[in-house]
Amino acid sequence: MKKWSFLLLFSFVALQAFANDGYKLWLQYYSINNSSYREIFSSVYIEGESSTIDAIKDELARASKGMFDEDVVESSDEGANLRIQLYDQGLRDVIPEDEMNSLSEQGFFIKEINYNGASQVLITAKSQIGLLYGTFRFLQKIQKNEKLPTYGFKDAPTIEHRILNHWDNLDRTVERGYSGFSIWNWHRLPRHIDQQYIDYARANASVGINGTVLTNVNANSLILTPEYLEKVAALAEVFRPYGIKVYLTARFSSPIELGKLETADPLDPEVKKWWADKVEEIYDYIPDFGGFLVKADSEGQPGPHNYKRTQAEGANLLADALKPYNGIVMWRAFVYSEESPEDRAKQAYNEFKPLDGQFRDNVIVQVKNGAIDFQPREPFHSLFGGLEKTPLMMEFQITQEYLGHDTHLAFLAPMYEEILQTDTHAKGEGSTVSKIVSGQLFNHSLSAIAGVSNIGSDRNWTGHHFHQANWFAFGRLAWNPEEKSSNIADDWIKLTFSSNEEFVRPVKDVMLASHEMVVNYMTPLGLHHIMAWDHHYGPGPWVTGKHREDWNSTYYHQASEYGIGFDRTAEGSDALKQYHPELEKQWSDPETTPEKFLLWFHHLPWDYTLENGEILWDGLAKRYQEGVDEARSNVEVWRSLEGFIDAERYEHVLSFLKIQAEEAEWWKNACLLYFQQYSQKPIPEGVEKPEKDLEYYKSIDPKFVPGI
Ligand code: BDP
């Protein structure tokens, strides 16, 4: 072999070793050194046969190959190092029945036991899906090099339905999607099943996600036609072994569009029959179909209002059709009217509060975390605690519509945690949003949580490698809404990159502070909805004159020579009235309002004094600067970590962090110059003066921003 070709071959091999495109997500199964765990895979007993058992075997094989370069050897139950089986009488001696009874169907128990004199690790559960979840958790422990606690380890989800919402259109564009096209290749389905569908199911199951709404809330009724149902059925078949149900968005006017009826009135007998027949047809294709997600009477979507009917009458129509098959309706509360001059933050509450108790028992109302629209930070939606008789599910946005799209690192677990842990006071102290979502507070047996997906056809699924962490975090919090962000970050980093503490520590710090950083350089102190028009990428505090008041930034920030902020007290829109009196009182006074929500609830003069004695204008400017400083420092932190991970992901992340630092500056300069026109105050010391003038920042107009 000539010297140069040898060199070429060598560098190719080296490149392979260091190349990692991130496709494997947190299921990397990278090589580790741990002889006792290596041993585990040399004799494994797995009881039973089913497609879920096959999925378990497949996962064990991948893990063993990746972490130890060994194949799994199956053995009999006796002498097995790892034993995976459903709980039965025979296991009563090692795990008492009442221990198992305390676990729900999908829970699992992992324990090191003594079986006929030999020690073995037992993974047991009441269902095969429980076994799958237990297997994933065990493999994660191995990858993180963690020991099993001697008393064993058990876990079970507290929320029943843990669902991703894809805003994917049938032409494969993704509304508010920034990482390529939809992964559902409708054109090739049902004949071609892409490996990516299987890997999608594996990733979801590994964090306990058990449902997926395949289509956009701005729905296309075509998805309910036989041609598409056949395709949906093919996906459902791939997901079934992984315990994932499929759901579809139902366009309220489908009886007209598909059924050629003259009306979609929910009280019309023909309409009822049309939906009953349609649902029967769907279940013929997909026997375990989960149900419908519906956006009605909002942003141009048809709904019961078209027929002067209520949201409850609309939801119940579909609920009755689904009931015989145990299907559910997730009816969105994101309803606001084109005509109403009412503060948008109040409209959903006004609409749904009088309907409490009128929904069928298989309806759950899906409420966004905040009442405006997935802003970088919002106070929790007043419907949480507002409705008692109706089960409510949380809708978080994982895709970063208002948080810098794919290029800005924002780890969202702290934002989700902040909302989930907020006390609504609905039934006294401790009435957290998490307890409402899990159904505990008002004793609802139906419980669910949804996350609007950030997944697309990009090779690494989510654009920014770090945004995989938001998909992961959603799953973890859906499984256990009391989970801590720092645990989630820790696990994700170790599973995705490395367990080396010198890498984990700084990366975790960056992640945990990143949401606050983005809030600081975009919308500090409770500002909201001041993004660029329509695509929402970049600053746009000057957006005004749109055909609806509440689509203008100027409506939300209300900046004038007097001051800034949206007055939601009794003197203003009185949105505060919708919260529990305890919170209403606290938040009505700017002095007792948490500063993070100050301008959300109050319109204040530019020289209002903040907690630290600074005036509002200075405090605002400094927060913008803090955000910029942190974005810049993240680039340096990341640079200091070169060599800890593969070059491919290192470089990719580095280039995104640089974009973020540049754009944080864009945000700061644009917003400060714009607001300065009103405050008429100098840029305070410690805050960098913008290099260009406001006109320059206003003229930046990125073309063809994806996701609209
Ligand atoms: C807004 C998005 C829009 C969605 C809407 C919704 O801008 O694309 O359709 O929410 O949730 O955030 O229905």
Short mmCIF file of N, CA and C in Angstrom, two decimals, residues 252 255 263-273 275 303-318 320 331 360:
data_model
loop_
_atom_site.label_atom_id
_atom_site.label_comp_id
_atom_site.label_asym_id
_atom_site.label_seq_id
_atom_site.Cartn_x
_atom_site.Cartn_y
_atom_site.Cartn_z
N PHE A 252 -62.80 20.62 12.80
CA PHE A 252 -64.20 20.62 13.21
C PHE A 252 -65.17 20.61 12.02
N PRO A 255 -67.09 17.21 8.71
CA PRO A 255 -68.34 16.66 8.14
C PRO A 255 -68.75 17.38 6.86
N THR A 263 -73.69 21.20 7.26
CA THR A 263 -73.32 21.83 8.53
C THR A 263 -72.34 20.94 9.30
N ALA A 264 -71.66 21.56 10.28
CA ALA A 264 -70.85 20.78 11.23
C ALA A 264 -71.37 21.07 12.63
N ASP A 265 -72.60 21.56 12.72
CA ASP A 265 -73.22 21.89 14.00
C ASP A 265 -73.18 20.67 14.94
N PRO A 266 -72.56 20.85 16.10
CA PRO A 266 -72.39 19.68 17.00
C PRO A 266 -73.69 19.08 17.50
N LEU A 267 -74.80 19.81 17.39
CA LEU A 267 -76.07 19.24 17.88
C LEU A 267 -76.90 18.62 16.75
N ASP A 268 -76.40 18.69 15.55
CA ASP A 268 -77.14 18.15 14.41
C ASP A 268 -76.99 16.62 14.37
N PRO A 269 -78.12 15.88 14.29
CA PRO A 269 -78.04 14.41 14.32
C PRO A 269 -77.18 13.83 13.20
N GLU A 270 -77.24 14.45 12.04
CA GLU A 270 -76.43 13.91 10.93
C GLU A 270 -74.94 14.09 11.18
N VAL A 271 -74.63 15.22 11.81
CA VAL A 271 -73.22 15.49 12.14
C VAL A 271 -72.74 14.47 13.17
N LYS A 272 -73.58 14.22 14.16
CA LYS A 272 -73.22 13.23 15.18
C LYS A 272 -72.96 11.87 14.54
N LYS A 273 -73.86 11.53 13.62
CA LYS A 273 -73.72 10.22 12.98
C LYS A 273 -72.43 10.18 12.14
N TRP A 275 -69.64 11.72 12.64
CA TRP A 275 -68.46 11.52 13.50
C TRP A 275 -68.43 10.10 14.06
N GLY A 303 -65.14 25.96 14.43
CA GLY A 303 -65.48 25.39 15.74
C GLY A 303 -66.94 25.59 16.06
N PRO A 304 -67.34 25.19 17.25
CA PRO A 304 -68.75 25.27 17.64
C PRO A 304 -69.31 26.70 17.61
N HIS A 305 -68.44 27.70 17.79
CA HIS A 305 -68.95 29.08 17.73
C HIS A 305 -69.62 29.39 16.40
N ASN A 306 -69.17 28.72 15.34
CA ASN A 306 -69.78 28.97 14.04
C ASN A 306 -71.28 28.66 14.07
N TYR A 307 -71.67 27.84 15.04
CA TYR A 307 -73.09 27.44 15.13
C TYR A 307 -73.71 27.91 16.45
N LYS A 308 -73.05 28.90 17.05
CA LYS A 308 -73.49 29.46 18.33
C LYS A 308 -73.59 28.38 19.41
N ARG A 309 -72.68 27.44 19.35
CA ARG A 309 -72.62 26.39 20.38
C ARG A 309 -71.38 26.63 21.24
N THR A 310 -71.37 25.98 22.41
CA THR A 310 -70.24 26.20 23.32
C THR A 310 -69.08 25.25 23.01
N GLN A 311 -67.96 25.55 23.63
CA GLN A 311 -66.80 24.66 23.50
C GLN A 311 -67.14 23.28 24.06
N ALA A 312 -67.96 23.24 25.11
CA ALA A 312 -68.33 21.94 25.69
C ALA A 312 -69.18 21.15 24.70
N GLU A 313 -70.11 21.83 24.03
CA GLU A 313 -70.94 21.10 23.07
C GLU A 313 -70.09 20.56 21.91
N GLY A 314 -69.10 21.34 21.54
CA GLY A 314 -68.19 20.89 20.48
C GLY A 314 -67.38 19.69 20.92
N ALA A 315 -66.80 19.78 22.11
CA ALA A 315 -65.95 18.69 22.60
C ALA A 315 -66.76 17.42 22.83
N ASN A 316 -67.98 17.59 23.36
CA ASN A 316 -68.79 16.42 23.69
C ASN A 316 -69.22 15.64 22.44
N LEU A 317 -69.39 16.36 21.36
CA LEU A 317 -69.73 15.68 20.09
C LEU A 317 -68.68 14.60 19.77
N LEU A 318 -67.42 15.01 19.85
CA LEU A 318 -66.35 14.06 19.51
C LEU A 318 -66.17 13.03 20.61
N ASP A 320 -68.45 11.73 22.53
CA ASP A 320 -69.46 10.68 22.42
C ASP A 320 -69.09 9.67 21.34
N TRP A 331 -59.20 18.91 24.12
CA TRP A 331 -59.83 20.10 23.56
C TRP A 331 -59.03 21.30 24.01
N ARG A 360 -67.89 15.93 28.92
CA ARG A 360 -67.96 14.49 29.14
C ARG A 360 -66.68 14.01 29.86
#
